[in-house]
Short mmCIF file of N, CA and C in Angstrom, two decimals:
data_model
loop_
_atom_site.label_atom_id
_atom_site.label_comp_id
_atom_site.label_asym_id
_atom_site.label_seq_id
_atom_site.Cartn_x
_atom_site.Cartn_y
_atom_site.Cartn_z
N UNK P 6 187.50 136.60 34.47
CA UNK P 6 188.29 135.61 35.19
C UNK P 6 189.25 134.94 34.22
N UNK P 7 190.03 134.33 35.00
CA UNK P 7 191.21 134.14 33.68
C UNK P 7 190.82 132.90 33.10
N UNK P 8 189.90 131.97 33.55
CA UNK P 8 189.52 130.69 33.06
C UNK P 8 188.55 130.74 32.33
N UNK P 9 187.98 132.30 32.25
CA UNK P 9 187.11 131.81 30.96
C UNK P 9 187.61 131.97 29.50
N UNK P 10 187.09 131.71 28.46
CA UNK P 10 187.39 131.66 27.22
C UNK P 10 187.43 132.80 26.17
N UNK P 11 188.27 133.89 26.16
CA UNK P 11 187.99 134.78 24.98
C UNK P 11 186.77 134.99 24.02
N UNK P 12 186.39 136.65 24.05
CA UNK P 12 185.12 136.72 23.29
C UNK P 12 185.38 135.95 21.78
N UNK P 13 186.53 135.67 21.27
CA UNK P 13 186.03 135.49 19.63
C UNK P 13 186.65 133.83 19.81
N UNK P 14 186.75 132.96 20.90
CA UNK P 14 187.20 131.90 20.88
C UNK P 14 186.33 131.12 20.41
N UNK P 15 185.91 129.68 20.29
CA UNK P 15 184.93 128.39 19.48
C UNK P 15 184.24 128.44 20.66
N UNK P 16 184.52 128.29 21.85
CA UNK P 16 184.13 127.49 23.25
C UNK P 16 182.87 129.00 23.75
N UNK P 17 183.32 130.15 23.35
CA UNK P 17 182.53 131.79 23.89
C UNK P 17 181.78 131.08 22.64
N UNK P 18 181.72 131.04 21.37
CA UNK P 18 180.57 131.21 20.42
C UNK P 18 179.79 130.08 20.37
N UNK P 19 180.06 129.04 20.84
CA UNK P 19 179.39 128.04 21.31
C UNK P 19 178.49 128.13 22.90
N UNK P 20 179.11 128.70 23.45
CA UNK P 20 177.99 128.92 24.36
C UNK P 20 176.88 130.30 23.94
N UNK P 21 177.60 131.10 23.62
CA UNK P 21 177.06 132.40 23.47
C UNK P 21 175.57 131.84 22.40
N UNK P 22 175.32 131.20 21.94
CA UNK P 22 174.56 130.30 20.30
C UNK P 22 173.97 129.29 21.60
N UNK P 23 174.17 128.84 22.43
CA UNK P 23 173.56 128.07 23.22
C UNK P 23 172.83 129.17 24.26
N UNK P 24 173.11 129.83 24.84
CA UNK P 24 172.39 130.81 25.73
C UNK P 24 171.12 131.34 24.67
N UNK P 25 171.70 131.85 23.55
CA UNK P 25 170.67 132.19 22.76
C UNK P 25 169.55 131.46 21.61
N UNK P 26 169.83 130.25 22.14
CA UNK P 26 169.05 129.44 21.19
C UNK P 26 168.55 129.25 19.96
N UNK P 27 170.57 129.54 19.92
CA UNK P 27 170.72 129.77 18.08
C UNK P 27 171.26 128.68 17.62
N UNK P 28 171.75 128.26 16.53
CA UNK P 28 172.17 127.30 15.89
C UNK P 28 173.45 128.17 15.24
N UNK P 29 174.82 127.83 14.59
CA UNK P 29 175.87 128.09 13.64
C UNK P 29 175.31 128.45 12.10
N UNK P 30 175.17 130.09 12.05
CA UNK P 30 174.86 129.82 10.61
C UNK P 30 173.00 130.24 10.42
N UNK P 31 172.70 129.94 11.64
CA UNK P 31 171.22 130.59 11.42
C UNK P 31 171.02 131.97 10.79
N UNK P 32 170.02 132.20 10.24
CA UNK P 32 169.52 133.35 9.82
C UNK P 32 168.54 134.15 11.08
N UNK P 33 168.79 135.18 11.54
CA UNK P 33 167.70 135.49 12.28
C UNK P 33 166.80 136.22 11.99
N UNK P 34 166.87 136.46 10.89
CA UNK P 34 165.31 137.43 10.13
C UNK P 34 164.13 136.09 10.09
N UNK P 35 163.28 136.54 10.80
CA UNK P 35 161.80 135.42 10.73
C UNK P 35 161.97 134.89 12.39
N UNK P 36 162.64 135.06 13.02
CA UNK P 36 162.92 134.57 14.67
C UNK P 36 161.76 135.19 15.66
N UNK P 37 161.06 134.82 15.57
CA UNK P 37 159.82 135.08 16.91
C UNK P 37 160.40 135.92 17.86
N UNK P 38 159.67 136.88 18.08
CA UNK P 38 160.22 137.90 19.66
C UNK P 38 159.15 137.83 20.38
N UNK P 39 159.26 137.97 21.52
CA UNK P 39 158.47 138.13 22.83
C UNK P 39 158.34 139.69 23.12
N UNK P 40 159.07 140.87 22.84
CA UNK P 40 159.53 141.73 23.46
C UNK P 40 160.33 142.82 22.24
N UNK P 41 160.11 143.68 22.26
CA UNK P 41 160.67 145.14 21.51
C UNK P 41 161.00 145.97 22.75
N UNK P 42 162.08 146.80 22.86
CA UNK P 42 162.66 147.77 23.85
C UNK P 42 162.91 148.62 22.20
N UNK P 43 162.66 149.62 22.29
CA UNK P 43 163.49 150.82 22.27
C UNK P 43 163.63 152.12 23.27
N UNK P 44 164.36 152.17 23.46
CA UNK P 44 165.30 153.27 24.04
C UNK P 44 166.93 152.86 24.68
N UNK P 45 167.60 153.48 25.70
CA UNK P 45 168.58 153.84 26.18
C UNK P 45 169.32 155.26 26.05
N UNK P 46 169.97 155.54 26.62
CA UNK P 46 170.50 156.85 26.07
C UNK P 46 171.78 157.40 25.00
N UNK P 47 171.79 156.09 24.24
CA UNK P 47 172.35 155.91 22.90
C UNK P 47 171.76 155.63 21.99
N UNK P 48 170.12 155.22 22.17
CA UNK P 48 169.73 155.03 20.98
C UNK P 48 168.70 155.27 20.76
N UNK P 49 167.76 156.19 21.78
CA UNK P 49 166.37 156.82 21.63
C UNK P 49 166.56 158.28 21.54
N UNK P 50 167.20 158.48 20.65
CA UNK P 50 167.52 160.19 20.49
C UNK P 50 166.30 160.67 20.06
N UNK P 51 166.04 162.06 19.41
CA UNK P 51 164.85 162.63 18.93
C UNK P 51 164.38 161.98 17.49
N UNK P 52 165.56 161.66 16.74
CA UNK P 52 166.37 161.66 15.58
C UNK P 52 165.66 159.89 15.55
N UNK P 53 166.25 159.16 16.50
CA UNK P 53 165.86 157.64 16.15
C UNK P 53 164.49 157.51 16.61
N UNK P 54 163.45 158.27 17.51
CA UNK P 54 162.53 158.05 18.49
C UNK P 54 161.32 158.25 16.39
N UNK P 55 162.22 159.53 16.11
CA UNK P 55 161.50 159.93 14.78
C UNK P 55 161.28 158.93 13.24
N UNK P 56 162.20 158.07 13.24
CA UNK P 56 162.53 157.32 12.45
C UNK P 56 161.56 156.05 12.56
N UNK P 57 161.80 155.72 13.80
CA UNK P 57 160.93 154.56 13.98
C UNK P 57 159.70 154.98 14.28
N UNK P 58 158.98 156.28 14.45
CA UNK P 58 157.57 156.66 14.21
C UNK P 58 157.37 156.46 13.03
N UNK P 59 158.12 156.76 12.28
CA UNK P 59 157.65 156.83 10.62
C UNK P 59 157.19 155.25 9.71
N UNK P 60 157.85 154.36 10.96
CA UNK P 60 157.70 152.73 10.63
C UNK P 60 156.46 152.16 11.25
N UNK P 61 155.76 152.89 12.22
CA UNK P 61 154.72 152.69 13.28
C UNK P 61 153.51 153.16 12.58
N UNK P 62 153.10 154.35 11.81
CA UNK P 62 152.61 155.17 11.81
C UNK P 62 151.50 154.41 11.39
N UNK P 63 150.51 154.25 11.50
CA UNK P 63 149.40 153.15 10.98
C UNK P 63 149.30 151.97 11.30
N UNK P 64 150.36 151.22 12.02
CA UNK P 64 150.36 150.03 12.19
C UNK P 64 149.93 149.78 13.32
N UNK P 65 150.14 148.54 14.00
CA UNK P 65 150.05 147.60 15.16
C UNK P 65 151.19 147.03 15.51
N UNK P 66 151.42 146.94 17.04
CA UNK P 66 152.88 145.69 17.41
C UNK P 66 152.04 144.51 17.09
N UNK P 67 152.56 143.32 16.87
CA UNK P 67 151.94 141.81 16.61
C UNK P 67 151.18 141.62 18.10
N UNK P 68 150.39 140.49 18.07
CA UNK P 68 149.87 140.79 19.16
C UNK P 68 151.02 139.59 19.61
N UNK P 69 151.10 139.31 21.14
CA UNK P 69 151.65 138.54 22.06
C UNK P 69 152.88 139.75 22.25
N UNK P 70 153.38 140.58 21.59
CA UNK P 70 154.87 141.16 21.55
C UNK P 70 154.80 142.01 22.72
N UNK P 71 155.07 142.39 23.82
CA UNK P 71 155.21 143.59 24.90
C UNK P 71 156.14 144.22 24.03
N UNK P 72 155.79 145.80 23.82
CA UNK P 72 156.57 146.96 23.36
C UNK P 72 156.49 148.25 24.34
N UNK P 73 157.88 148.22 24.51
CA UNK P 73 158.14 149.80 25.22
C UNK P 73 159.55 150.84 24.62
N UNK P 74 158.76 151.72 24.37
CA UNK P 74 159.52 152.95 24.21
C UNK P 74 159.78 154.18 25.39
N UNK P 75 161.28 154.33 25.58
CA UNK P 75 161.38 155.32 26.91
C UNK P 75 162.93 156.04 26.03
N UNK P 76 162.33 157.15 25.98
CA UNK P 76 162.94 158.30 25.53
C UNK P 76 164.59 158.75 26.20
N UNK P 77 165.62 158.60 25.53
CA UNK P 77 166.56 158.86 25.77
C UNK P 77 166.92 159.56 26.72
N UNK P 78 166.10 160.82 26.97
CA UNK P 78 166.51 162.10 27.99
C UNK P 78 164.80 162.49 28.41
N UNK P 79 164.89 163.54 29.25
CA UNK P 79 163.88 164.37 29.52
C UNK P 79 163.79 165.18 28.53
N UNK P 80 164.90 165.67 28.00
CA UNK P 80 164.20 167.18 26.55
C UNK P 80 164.28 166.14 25.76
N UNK P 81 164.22 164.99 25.06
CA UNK P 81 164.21 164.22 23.83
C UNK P 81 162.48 163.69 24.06
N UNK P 82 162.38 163.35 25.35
CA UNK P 82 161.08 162.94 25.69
C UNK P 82 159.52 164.03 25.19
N UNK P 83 160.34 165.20 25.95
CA UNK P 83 159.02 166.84 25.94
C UNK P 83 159.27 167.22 24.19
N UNK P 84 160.56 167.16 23.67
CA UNK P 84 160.10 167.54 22.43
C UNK P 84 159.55 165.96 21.37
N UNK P 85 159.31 165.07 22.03
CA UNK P 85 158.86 164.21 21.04
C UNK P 85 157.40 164.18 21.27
N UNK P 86 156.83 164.47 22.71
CA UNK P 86 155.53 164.57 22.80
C UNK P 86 155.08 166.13 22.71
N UNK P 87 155.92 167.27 22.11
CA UNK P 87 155.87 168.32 21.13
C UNK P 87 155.34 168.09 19.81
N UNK P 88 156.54 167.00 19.19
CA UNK P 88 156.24 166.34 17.96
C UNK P 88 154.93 165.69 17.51
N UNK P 89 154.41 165.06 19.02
CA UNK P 89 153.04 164.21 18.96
C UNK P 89 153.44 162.43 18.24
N UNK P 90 154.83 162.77 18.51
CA UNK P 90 155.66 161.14 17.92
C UNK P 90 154.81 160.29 19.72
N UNK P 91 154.64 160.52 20.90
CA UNK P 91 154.28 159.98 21.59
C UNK P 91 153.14 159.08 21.26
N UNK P 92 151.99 159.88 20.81
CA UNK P 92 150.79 159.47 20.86
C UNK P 92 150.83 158.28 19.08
N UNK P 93 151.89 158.04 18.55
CA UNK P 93 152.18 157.19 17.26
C UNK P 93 152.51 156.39 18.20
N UNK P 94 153.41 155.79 19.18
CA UNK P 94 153.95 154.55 19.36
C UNK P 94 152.81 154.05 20.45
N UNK P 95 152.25 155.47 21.12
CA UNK P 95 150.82 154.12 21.81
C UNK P 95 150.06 153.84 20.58
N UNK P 96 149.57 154.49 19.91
CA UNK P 96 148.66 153.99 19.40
C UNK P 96 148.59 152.85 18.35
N UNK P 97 150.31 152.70 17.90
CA UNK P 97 150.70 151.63 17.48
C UNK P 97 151.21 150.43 18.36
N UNK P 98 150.59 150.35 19.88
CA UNK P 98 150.55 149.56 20.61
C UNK P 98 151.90 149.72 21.56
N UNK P 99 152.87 150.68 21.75
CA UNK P 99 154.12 150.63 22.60
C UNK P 99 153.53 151.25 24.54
N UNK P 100 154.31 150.79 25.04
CA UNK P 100 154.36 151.31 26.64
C UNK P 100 155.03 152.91 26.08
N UNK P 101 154.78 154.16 26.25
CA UNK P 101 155.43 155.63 26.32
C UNK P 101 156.04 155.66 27.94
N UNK P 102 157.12 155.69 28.04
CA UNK P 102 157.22 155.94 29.31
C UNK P 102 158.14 157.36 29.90
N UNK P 103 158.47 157.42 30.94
CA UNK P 103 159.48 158.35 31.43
C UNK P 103 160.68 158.29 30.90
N UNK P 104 161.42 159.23 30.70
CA UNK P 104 162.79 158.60 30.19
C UNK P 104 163.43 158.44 31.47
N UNK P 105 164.68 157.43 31.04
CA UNK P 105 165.60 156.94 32.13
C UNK P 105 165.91 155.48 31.44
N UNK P 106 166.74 154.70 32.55
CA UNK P 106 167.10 153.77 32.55
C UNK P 106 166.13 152.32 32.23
N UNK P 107 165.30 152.18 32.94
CA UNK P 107 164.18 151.49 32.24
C UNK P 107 165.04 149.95 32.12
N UNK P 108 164.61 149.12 31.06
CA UNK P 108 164.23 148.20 30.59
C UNK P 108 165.77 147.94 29.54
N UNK P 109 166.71 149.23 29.60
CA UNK P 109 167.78 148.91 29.09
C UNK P 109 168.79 148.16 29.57
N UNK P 110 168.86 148.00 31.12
CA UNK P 110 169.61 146.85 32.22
C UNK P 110 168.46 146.64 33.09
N UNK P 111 168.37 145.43 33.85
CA UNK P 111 167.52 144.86 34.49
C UNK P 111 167.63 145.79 35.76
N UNK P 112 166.54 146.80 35.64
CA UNK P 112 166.82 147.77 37.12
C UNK P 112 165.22 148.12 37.35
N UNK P 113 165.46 148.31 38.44
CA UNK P 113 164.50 148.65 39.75
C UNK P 113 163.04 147.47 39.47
N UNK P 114 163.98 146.25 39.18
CA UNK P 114 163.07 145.37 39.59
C UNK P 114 162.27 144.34 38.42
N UNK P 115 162.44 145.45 37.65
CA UNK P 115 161.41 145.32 36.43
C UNK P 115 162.18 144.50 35.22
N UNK P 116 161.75 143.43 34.73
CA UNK P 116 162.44 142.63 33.91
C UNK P 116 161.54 141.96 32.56
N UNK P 117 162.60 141.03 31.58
CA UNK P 117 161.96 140.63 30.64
C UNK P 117 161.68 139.62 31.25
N UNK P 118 161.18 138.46 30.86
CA UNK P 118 160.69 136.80 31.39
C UNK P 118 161.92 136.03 31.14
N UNK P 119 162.37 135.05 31.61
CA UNK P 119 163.35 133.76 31.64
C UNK P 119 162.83 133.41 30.29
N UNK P 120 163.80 133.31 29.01
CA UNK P 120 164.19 132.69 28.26
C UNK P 120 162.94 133.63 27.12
N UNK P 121 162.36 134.52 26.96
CA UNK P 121 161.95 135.77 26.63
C UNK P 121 162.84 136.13 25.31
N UNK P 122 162.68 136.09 24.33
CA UNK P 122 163.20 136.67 23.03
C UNK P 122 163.22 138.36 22.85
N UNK P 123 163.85 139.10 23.19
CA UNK P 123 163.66 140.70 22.88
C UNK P 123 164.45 141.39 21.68
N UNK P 124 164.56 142.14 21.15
CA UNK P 124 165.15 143.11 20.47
C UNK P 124 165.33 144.31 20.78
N UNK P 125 166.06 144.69 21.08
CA UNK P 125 166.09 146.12 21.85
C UNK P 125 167.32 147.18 21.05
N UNK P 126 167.45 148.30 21.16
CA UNK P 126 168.12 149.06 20.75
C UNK P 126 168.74 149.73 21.86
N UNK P 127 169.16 148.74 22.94
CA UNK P 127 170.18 149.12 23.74
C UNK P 127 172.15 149.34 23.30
N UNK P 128 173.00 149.43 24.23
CA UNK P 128 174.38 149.78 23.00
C UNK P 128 175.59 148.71 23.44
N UNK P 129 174.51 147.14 24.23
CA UNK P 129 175.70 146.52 24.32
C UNK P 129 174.71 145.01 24.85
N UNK P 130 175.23 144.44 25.21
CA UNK P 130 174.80 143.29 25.90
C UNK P 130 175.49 141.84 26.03
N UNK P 131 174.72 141.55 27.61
CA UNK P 131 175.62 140.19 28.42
C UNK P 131 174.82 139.41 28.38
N UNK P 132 175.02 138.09 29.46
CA UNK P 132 173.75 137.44 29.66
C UNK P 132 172.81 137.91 30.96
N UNK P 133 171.68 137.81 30.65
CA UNK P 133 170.37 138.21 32.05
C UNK P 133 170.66 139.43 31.62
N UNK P 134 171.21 140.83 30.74
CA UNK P 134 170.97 142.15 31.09
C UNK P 134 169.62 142.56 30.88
N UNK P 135 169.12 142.13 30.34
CA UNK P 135 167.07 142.36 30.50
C UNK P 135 166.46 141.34 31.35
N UNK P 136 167.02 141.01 31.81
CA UNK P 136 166.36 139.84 32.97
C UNK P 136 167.24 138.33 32.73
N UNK P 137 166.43 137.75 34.04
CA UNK P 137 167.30 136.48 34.42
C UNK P 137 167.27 135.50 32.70
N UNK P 138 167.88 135.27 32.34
CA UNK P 138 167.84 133.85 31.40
C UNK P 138 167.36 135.00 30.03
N UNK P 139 166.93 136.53 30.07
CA UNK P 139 166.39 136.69 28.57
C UNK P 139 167.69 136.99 27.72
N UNK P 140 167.42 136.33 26.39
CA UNK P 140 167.61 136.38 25.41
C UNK P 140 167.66 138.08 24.44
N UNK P 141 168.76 138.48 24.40
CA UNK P 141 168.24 140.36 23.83
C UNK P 141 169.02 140.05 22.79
N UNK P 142 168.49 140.69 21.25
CA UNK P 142 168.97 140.49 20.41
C UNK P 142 169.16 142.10 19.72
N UNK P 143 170.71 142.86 19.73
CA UNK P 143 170.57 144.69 19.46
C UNK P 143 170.14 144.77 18.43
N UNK P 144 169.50 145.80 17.91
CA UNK P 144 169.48 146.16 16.72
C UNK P 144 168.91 147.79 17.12
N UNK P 145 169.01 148.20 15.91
CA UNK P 145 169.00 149.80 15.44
C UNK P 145 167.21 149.88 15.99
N UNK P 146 166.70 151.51 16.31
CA UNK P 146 165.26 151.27 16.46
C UNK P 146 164.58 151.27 15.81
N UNK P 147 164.61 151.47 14.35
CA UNK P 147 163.73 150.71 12.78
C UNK P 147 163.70 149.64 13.00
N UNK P 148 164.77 148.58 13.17
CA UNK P 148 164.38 147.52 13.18
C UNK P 148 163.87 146.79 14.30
N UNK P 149 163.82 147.88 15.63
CA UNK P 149 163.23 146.91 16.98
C UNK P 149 161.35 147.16 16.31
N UNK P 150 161.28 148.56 15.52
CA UNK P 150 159.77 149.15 15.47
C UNK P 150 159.63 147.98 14.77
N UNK P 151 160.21 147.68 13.60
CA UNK P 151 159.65 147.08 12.13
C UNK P 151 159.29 145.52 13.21
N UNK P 152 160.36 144.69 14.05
CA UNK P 152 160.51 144.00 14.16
C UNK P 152 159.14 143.54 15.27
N UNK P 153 158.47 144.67 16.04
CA UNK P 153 157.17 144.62 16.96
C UNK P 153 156.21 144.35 15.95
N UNK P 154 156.43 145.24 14.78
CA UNK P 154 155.04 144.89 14.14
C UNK P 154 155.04 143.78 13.38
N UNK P 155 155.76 143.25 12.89
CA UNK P 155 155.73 141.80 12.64
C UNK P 155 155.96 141.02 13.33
N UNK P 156 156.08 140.97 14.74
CA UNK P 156 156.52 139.61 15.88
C UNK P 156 157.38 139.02 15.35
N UNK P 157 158.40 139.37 14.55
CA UNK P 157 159.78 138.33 14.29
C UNK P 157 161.00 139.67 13.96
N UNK P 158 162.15 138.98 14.27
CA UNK P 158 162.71 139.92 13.68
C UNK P 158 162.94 140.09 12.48
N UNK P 159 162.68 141.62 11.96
CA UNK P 159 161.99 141.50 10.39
C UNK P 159 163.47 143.08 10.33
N UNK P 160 163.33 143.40 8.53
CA UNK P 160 164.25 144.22 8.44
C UNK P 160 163.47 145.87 7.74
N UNK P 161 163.72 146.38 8.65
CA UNK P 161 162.63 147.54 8.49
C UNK P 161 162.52 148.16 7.16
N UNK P 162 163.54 148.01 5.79
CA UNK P 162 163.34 148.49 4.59
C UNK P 162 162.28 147.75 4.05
N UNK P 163 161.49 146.55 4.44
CA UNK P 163 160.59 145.81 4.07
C UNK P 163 159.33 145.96 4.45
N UNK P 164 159.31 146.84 5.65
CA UNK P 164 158.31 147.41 6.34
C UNK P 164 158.15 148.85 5.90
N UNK P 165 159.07 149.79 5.65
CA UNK P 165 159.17 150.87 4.82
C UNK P 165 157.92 151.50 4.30
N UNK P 166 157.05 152.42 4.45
CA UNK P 166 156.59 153.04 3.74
C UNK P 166 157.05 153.86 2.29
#
C-alpha cells in the first residue's frame, strides 16, 4: 500500500524490532526459541537434511523446543531415509515428516503459537507466516539443528563435532 513505510526506512525497522521483540543492536545468539523448523523446498535438500544430521548425531533438542524436520521433496525424503539420516533427527528428538509444504507458511491449519520464538530454515519471511503473532527468525539448517539443541539461538561451529 502506498502508506506504508519502505523496507529499509527507521519507521519498517522500528516496527519490524517491535513485532519481534528485539531491541536496536541486540545480539541474537543466546535468544530462547520455542520452535526449530527445518525444511522448505529451498532449504531441506539431501545436502542440508545431511549437514544438520551431522550436528544432531548424539544429541537431544532442549527440552520445551518443538522440532520438525520435513524433507524438501519426495526423492530427498526416500533417499534420506535410504541414508537412515531419518531415524538421527527422531532420535535426536525432531517431528520426521512427509515432505511438502508443512510448517514453512501457515497451511492446512497447522501453526506455531502467538508470540512463539522459531528458527526455521525457510527462504523468506513476513509477519504471522508460521502462525498468527509468531516470531520466525531464518537461518541456514546447522544453525536451526545447533540452535534445537541448545534452546537458544546458538551458532552451529560451536556445536560442531
Amino acid at each position: 500500500a502506498e502508506d506504508e513505510p519502505g523496507q529499509g526506512s527507521a519507521e519498517a525497522q522500528d516496527r519490524a524490532r517491535e513485532y519481534m521483540g528485539l531491541d536496536s543492536g541486540m545480539s541474537l545468539a543466546g535468544l530462547p526459541i520455542d520452535a526449530a523448523f527445518i525444511g522448505s523446498c529451498t532449504n531441506s535438500r539431501i545436502s542440508d537434511l545431511r549437514r544438520a544430521a551431522r550436528l544432531l548425531e548424539g544429541r537431544k533438542v532442549a527440552e520445551g523446543v518443538k522440532a520438525i524436520c520435513v524433507p524438501g521433496s519426495t526423492t530427498v525424503k526416500r533417499q534420506a531415509e535410504a541414508e537412515g539420516l531419518h531415524e538421527v533427527f527422531r532420535k535426536a528428538g525432531f517431528e520426521w515428516r512427509e515432505a511438502g509444504c508443512s510448517m514453512c507458511f501457515f497451511a492446512g491449519g497447522e501453526s506455531f503459537g502467538p508470540r512463539e520464538r522459531v528458527i526455521s530454515s525457510t527462504n523468506r519471511n513476513f509477519e504471522s507466516r508460521q502462525g498468527p503473532a509468531t516470531r520466525t527468525h531464518l537461518a541456514s539448517p546447522e544453525t536451526v539443528a545447533a540452535s534445537a539443541i541448545a534452546g537458544m539461538i546458538a551458532d552451529p561451529r560451536k556445536v560442531a563435532v
